[in-house]
Every structure is written in structure tokens, then in C-alpha cells.
Amino acid sequence: MKSLSEIDTVSKRASRAVGFSWGICEEVGKNIRLLELFGLKGIKNLISYYTEKKRSKFSNLNDIKKRNKSLKYDFCPIIAGVSFLDQADSLKSVGEIKIEKLAYPILFLPFISRASEVIGKKIILKFDKQEFYLNLN
């Protein structure tokens, strides 16, 4: 098993290799580290997503609204996550937010966890038949 620091570093470098900016790479490193810390398969899912990203297209979700639906491609979980985290303060009064066609929602999960801490509110994330209760930490 790799240390959490190694997981962070490898995730950042892999993210940079697929074309993300260093700022986004920093966020990915923190998030994959967080997934692994809680026993979720962050590295495995990140590798799968980046492998698929080479042969498929994904839409960017930059402006989070109450209802978000991509007409063509699945949303990139990393860009959607960064957008959600950046807009968390303005989204806290929206209530329920729906995102359809989000690729690899497990990679979106730590962004929401961190957003919960930022806004000081509990967030429930549902995808497929899974529910995650995120309460500020």
C-alpha cells in the first residue's frame, strides 16, 4: 500500500499528464487521498476514468444550477466537482441539485464532502442506489 502522500503525488501527476491545470491537479490529489483514507478505491477509479477519457469525450459542468443535464456527453466528475466546490457558498440555499449523466460519481464524492465542510451544512449525495451523508468532515 502506498502512503497517503504518495497517493496524493501520483494523483496530481496523472492529472497533469491528462491535461488538467496544476490547480485542478492539486484538488484531485487531495480528493483521491480522501477517498483512499476512507477505504474507497480512489486510485482505481481515477485510472479507469483517465483511461476512458483518452478515448471518450466528456462535457464540462462549469455553472452549477438546480437542474444540470448534458445533452451529448457525460459530465466530467473533476470539472463538475471543482465547479461545485468553487460555488458551494452560493449553492447552499438552492436545496436539491440534480446532475444527470455524471461520469464516475465516486470521483465527485470528495468534492461534495469538502463543500459540506466549507458551507457548514450536511449534504446528502445520491447516485444509483447509494446514499452518502456528508456532515462537515
PDB file of C-alpha atoms in Angstrom:
ATOM      1  CA  MET A   1       0.000   0.000   0.000  1.00  0.00           C
ATOM      2  CA  LYS A   2       1.223   3.456  -0.833  1.00  0.00           C
ATOM      3  CA  SER A   3       1.321   6.218   1.742  1.00  0.00           C
ATOM      4  CA  LEU A   4      -1.276   8.978   1.560  1.00  0.00           C
ATOM      5  CA  SER A   5       1.438  11.391   0.397  1.00  0.00           C
ATOM      6  CA  GLU A   6       2.347   9.039  -2.458  1.00  0.00           C
ATOM      7  CA  ILE A   7      -1.313   8.708  -3.406  1.00  0.00           C
ATOM      8  CA  ASP A   8      -1.633  12.499  -3.460  1.00  0.00           C
ATOM      9  CA  THR A   9       1.515  12.950  -5.579  1.00  0.00           C
ATOM     10  CA  VAL A  10       0.708  10.181  -8.066  1.00  0.00           C
ATOM     11  CA  SER A  11      -2.846  11.512  -8.494  1.00  0.00           C
ATOM     12  CA  LYS A  12      -1.580  15.028  -9.175  1.00  0.00           C
ATOM     13  CA  ARG A  13       0.986  13.858 -11.713  1.00  0.00           C
ATOM     14  CA  ALA A  14      -1.511  11.619 -13.512  1.00  0.00           C
ATOM     15  CA  SER A  15      -3.980  14.502 -13.660  1.00  0.00           C
ATOM     16  CA  ARG A  16      -1.363  16.797 -15.116  1.00  0.00           C
ATOM     17  CA  ALA A  17      -0.457  14.147 -17.697  1.00  0.00           C
ATOM     18  CA  VAL A  18      -4.047  14.059 -18.999  1.00  0.00           C
ATOM     19  CA  GLY A  19      -4.103  17.832 -19.382  1.00  0.00           C
ATOM     20  CA  PHE A  20      -5.587  19.371 -16.241  1.00  0.00           C
ATOM     21  CA  SER A  21      -4.109  22.588 -14.862  1.00  0.00           C
ATOM     22  CA  TRP A  22      -1.920  22.393 -11.760  1.00  0.00           C
ATOM     23  CA  GLY A  23      -4.670  23.961  -9.651  1.00  0.00           C
ATOM     24  CA  ILE A  24      -7.130  21.238 -10.587  1.00  0.00           C
ATOM     25  CA  CYS A  25      -4.398  18.617 -10.130  1.00  0.00           C
ATOM     26  CA  GLU A  26      -3.951  19.820  -6.540  1.00  0.00           C
ATOM     27  CA  GLU A  27      -7.666  19.324  -5.918  1.00  0.00           C
ATOM     28  CA  VAL A  28      -7.607  15.844  -7.450  1.00  0.00           C
ATOM     29  CA  GLY A  29      -4.653  14.857  -5.262  1.00  0.00           C
ATOM     30  CA  LYS A  30      -6.483  15.924  -2.094  1.00  0.00           C
ATOM     31  CA  ASN A  31      -9.647  14.123  -3.178  1.00  0.00           C
ATOM     32  CA  ILE A  32      -8.089  10.804  -4.147  1.00  0.00           C
ATOM     33  CA  ARG A  33      -6.193  10.865  -0.861  1.00  0.00           C
ATOM     34  CA  LEU A  34      -9.511  11.415   0.945  1.00  0.00           C
ATOM     35  CA  LEU A  35     -11.213   8.522  -0.879  1.00  0.00           C
ATOM     36  CA  GLU A  36      -8.348   6.166  -0.050  1.00  0.00           C
ATOM     37  CA  LEU A  37      -8.310   7.345   3.568  1.00  0.00           C
ATOM     38  CA  PHE A  38     -11.918   6.177   3.913  1.00  0.00           C
ATOM     39  CA  GLY A  39     -11.272   2.850   2.196  1.00  0.00           C
ATOM     40  CA  LEU A  40     -12.798   3.741  -1.168  1.00  0.00           C
ATOM     41  CA  LYS A  41     -10.984   2.894  -4.394  1.00  0.00           C
ATOM     42  CA  GLY A  42      -9.832   6.354  -5.419  1.00  0.00           C
ATOM     43  CA  ILE A  43      -6.730   5.390  -7.411  1.00  0.00           C
ATOM     44  CA  LYS A  44      -8.520   2.550  -9.210  1.00  0.00           C
ATOM     45  CA  ASN A  45     -11.418   4.819 -10.239  1.00  0.00           C
ATOM     46  CA  LEU A  46      -9.107   7.652 -11.248  1.00  0.00           C
ATOM     47  CA  ILE A  47      -7.115   5.302 -13.503  1.00  0.00           C
ATOM     48  CA  SER A  48     -10.339   3.956 -15.039  1.00  0.00           C
ATOM     49  CA  TYR A  49     -11.642   7.455 -15.670  1.00  0.00           C
ATOM     50  CA  TYR A  50      -8.382   8.674 -17.222  1.00  0.00           C
ATOM     51  CA  THR A  51      -8.225   5.569 -19.425  1.00  0.00           C
ATOM     52  CA  GLU A  52     -11.765   6.254 -20.644  1.00  0.00           C
ATOM     53  CA  LYS A  53     -11.001   9.967 -21.014  1.00  0.00           C
ATOM     54  CA  LYS A  54      -8.386   9.114 -23.665  1.00  0.00           C
ATOM     55  CA  ARG A  55     -10.995   7.545 -25.963  1.00  0.00           C
ATOM     56  CA  SER A  56     -14.216   9.348 -24.985  1.00  0.00           C
ATOM     57  CA  LYS A  57     -15.395  12.920 -24.667  1.00  0.00           C
ATOM     58  CA  PHE A  58     -16.868  14.462 -21.547  1.00  0.00           C
ATOM     59  CA  SER A  59     -18.784  17.688 -21.006  1.00  0.00           C
ATOM     60  CA  ASN A  60     -17.639  20.310 -18.541  1.00  0.00           C
ATOM     61  CA  LEU A  61     -20.118  21.436 -15.919  1.00  0.00           C
ATOM     62  CA  ASN A  62     -18.853  24.900 -15.042  1.00  0.00           C
ATOM     63  CA  ASP A  63     -22.002  26.629 -13.812  1.00  0.00           C
ATOM     64  CA  ILE A  64     -23.966  24.533 -11.314  1.00  0.00           C
ATOM     65  CA  LYS A  65     -27.721  25.069 -11.406  1.00  0.00           C
ATOM     66  CA  LYS A  66     -30.681  23.386  -9.725  1.00  0.00           C
ATOM     67  CA  ARG A  67     -31.023  21.021 -12.723  1.00  0.00           C
ATOM     68  CA  ASN A  68     -27.949  20.047 -14.762  1.00  0.00           C
ATOM     69  CA  LYS A  69     -28.264  17.802 -17.788  1.00  0.00           C
ATOM     70  CA  SER A  70     -25.754  17.175 -20.526  1.00  0.00           C
ATOM     71  CA  LEU A  71     -27.346  16.653 -23.904  1.00  0.00           C
ATOM     72  CA  LYS A  72     -24.409  14.908 -25.503  1.00  0.00           C
ATOM     73  CA  TYR A  73     -21.675  13.534 -23.232  1.00  0.00           C
ATOM     74  CA  ASP A  74     -21.433  12.569 -19.564  1.00  0.00           C
ATOM     75  CA  PHE A  75     -20.131  15.308 -17.297  1.00  0.00           C
ATOM     76  CA  CYS A  76     -16.502  15.166 -16.205  1.00  0.00           C
ATOM     77  CA  PRO A  77     -16.604  14.466 -12.438  1.00  0.00           C
ATOM     78  CA  ILE A  78     -13.473  16.513 -11.817  1.00  0.00           C
ATOM     79  CA  ILE A  79     -14.590  19.715 -13.540  1.00  0.00           C
ATOM     80  CA  ALA A  80     -18.070  19.312 -12.028  1.00  0.00           C
ATOM     81  CA  GLY A  81     -16.512  18.778  -8.598  1.00  0.00           C
ATOM     82  CA  VAL A  82     -14.219  21.791  -8.810  1.00  0.00           C
ATOM     83  CA  SER A  83     -17.159  23.896 -10.009  1.00  0.00           C
ATOM     84  CA  PHE A  84     -19.352  22.665  -7.154  1.00  0.00           C
ATOM     85  CA  LEU A  85     -16.644  23.345  -4.580  1.00  0.00           C
ATOM     86  CA  ASP A  86     -15.963  26.820  -6.004  1.00  0.00           C
ATOM     87  CA  GLN A  87     -19.693  27.674  -6.000  1.00  0.00           C
ATOM     88  CA  ALA A  88     -20.579  25.911  -2.726  1.00  0.00           C
ATOM     89  CA  ASP A  89     -21.299  29.084  -0.791  1.00  0.00           C
ATOM     90  CA  SER A  90     -23.769  30.381  -3.382  1.00  0.00           C
ATOM     91  CA  LEU A  91     -25.377  26.923  -3.754  1.00  0.00           C
ATOM     92  CA  LYS A  92     -26.142  26.350  -0.072  1.00  0.00           C
ATOM     93  CA  SER A  93     -29.568  27.990  -0.357  1.00  0.00           C
ATOM     94  CA  VAL A  94     -30.583  26.135  -3.540  1.00  0.00           C
ATOM     95  CA  GLY A  95     -31.782  22.962  -1.832  1.00  0.00           C
ATOM     96  CA  GLU A  96     -31.806  19.892  -4.052  1.00  0.00           C
ATOM     97  CA  ILE A  97     -29.428  19.918  -7.012  1.00  0.00           C
ATOM     98  CA  LYS A  98     -29.748  17.298  -9.730  1.00  0.00           C
ATOM     99  CA  ILE A  99     -26.900  16.340 -12.051  1.00  0.00           C
ATOM    100  CA  GLU A 100     -27.715  13.861 -14.802  1.00  0.00           C
ATOM    101  CA  LYS A 101     -25.101  11.907 -16.735  1.00  0.00           C
ATOM    102  CA  LEU A 102     -22.170  12.353 -14.360  1.00  0.00           C
ATOM    103  CA  ALA A 103     -19.274  10.019 -15.162  1.00  0.00           C
ATOM    104  CA  TYR A 104     -17.563   8.264 -12.237  1.00  0.00           C
ATOM    105  CA  PRO A 105     -19.603   9.831  -9.422  1.00  0.00           C
ATOM    106  CA  ILE A 106     -17.226   8.307  -6.862  1.00  0.00           C
ATOM    107  CA  LEU A 107     -14.655  10.880  -8.038  1.00  0.00           C
ATOM    108  CA  PHE A 108     -17.231  13.631  -7.414  1.00  0.00           C
ATOM    109  CA  LEU A 109     -17.870  12.462  -3.835  1.00  0.00           C
ATOM    110  CA  PRO A 110     -14.848  14.064  -2.095  1.00  0.00           C
ATOM    111  CA  PHE A 111     -15.593  17.431  -3.702  1.00  0.00           C
ATOM    112  CA  ILE A 112     -19.033  17.324  -2.100  1.00  0.00           C
ATOM    113  CA  SER A 113     -17.540  16.234   1.208  1.00  0.00           C
ATOM    114  CA  ARG A 114     -15.198  19.204   1.189  1.00  0.00           C
ATOM    115  CA  ALA A 115     -18.046  21.527   0.130  1.00  0.00           C
ATOM    116  CA  SER A 116     -20.039  20.358   3.161  1.00  0.00           C
ATOM    117  CA  GLU A 117     -17.191  21.481   5.379  1.00  0.00           C
ATOM    118  CA  VAL A 118     -16.867  24.824   3.571  1.00  0.00           C
ATOM    119  CA  ILE A 119     -20.554  25.763   3.894  1.00  0.00           C
ATOM    120  CA  GLY A 120     -21.082  24.214   7.328  1.00  0.00           C
ATOM    121  CA  LYS A 121     -24.089  22.158   6.257  1.00  0.00           C
ATOM    122  CA  LYS A 122     -24.863  18.489   5.842  1.00  0.00           C
ATOM    123  CA  ILE A 123     -25.165  17.253   2.270  1.00  0.00           C
ATOM    124  CA  ILE A 124     -26.758  14.030   1.051  1.00  0.00           C
ATOM    125  CA  LEU A 125     -25.363  12.683  -2.202  1.00  0.00           C
ATOM    126  CA  LYS A 126     -27.370  10.004  -4.001  1.00  0.00           C
ATOM    127  CA  PHE A 127     -26.315   8.088  -7.066  1.00  0.00           C
ATOM    128  CA  ASP A 128     -27.616   4.804  -8.343  1.00  0.00           C
ATOM    129  CA  LYS A 129     -28.780   3.036  -5.175  1.00  0.00           C
ATOM    130  CA  GLN A 130     -26.089   4.539  -2.951  1.00  0.00           C
ATOM    131  CA  GLU A 131     -26.533   7.357  -0.454  1.00  0.00           C
ATOM    132  CA  PHE A 132     -23.709   9.253   1.197  1.00  0.00           C
ATOM    133  CA  TYR A 133     -24.338  11.519   4.172  1.00  0.00           C
ATOM    134  CA  LEU A 134     -21.659  14.172   4.403  1.00  0.00           C
ATOM    135  CA  ASN A 135     -21.663  16.198   7.554  1.00  0.00           C
ATOM    136  CA  LEU A 136     -18.986  18.835   7.680  1.00  0.00           C
ATOM    137  CA  ASN A 137     -15.990  16.492   7.919  1.00  0.00           C
TER     138      ASN A 137
END
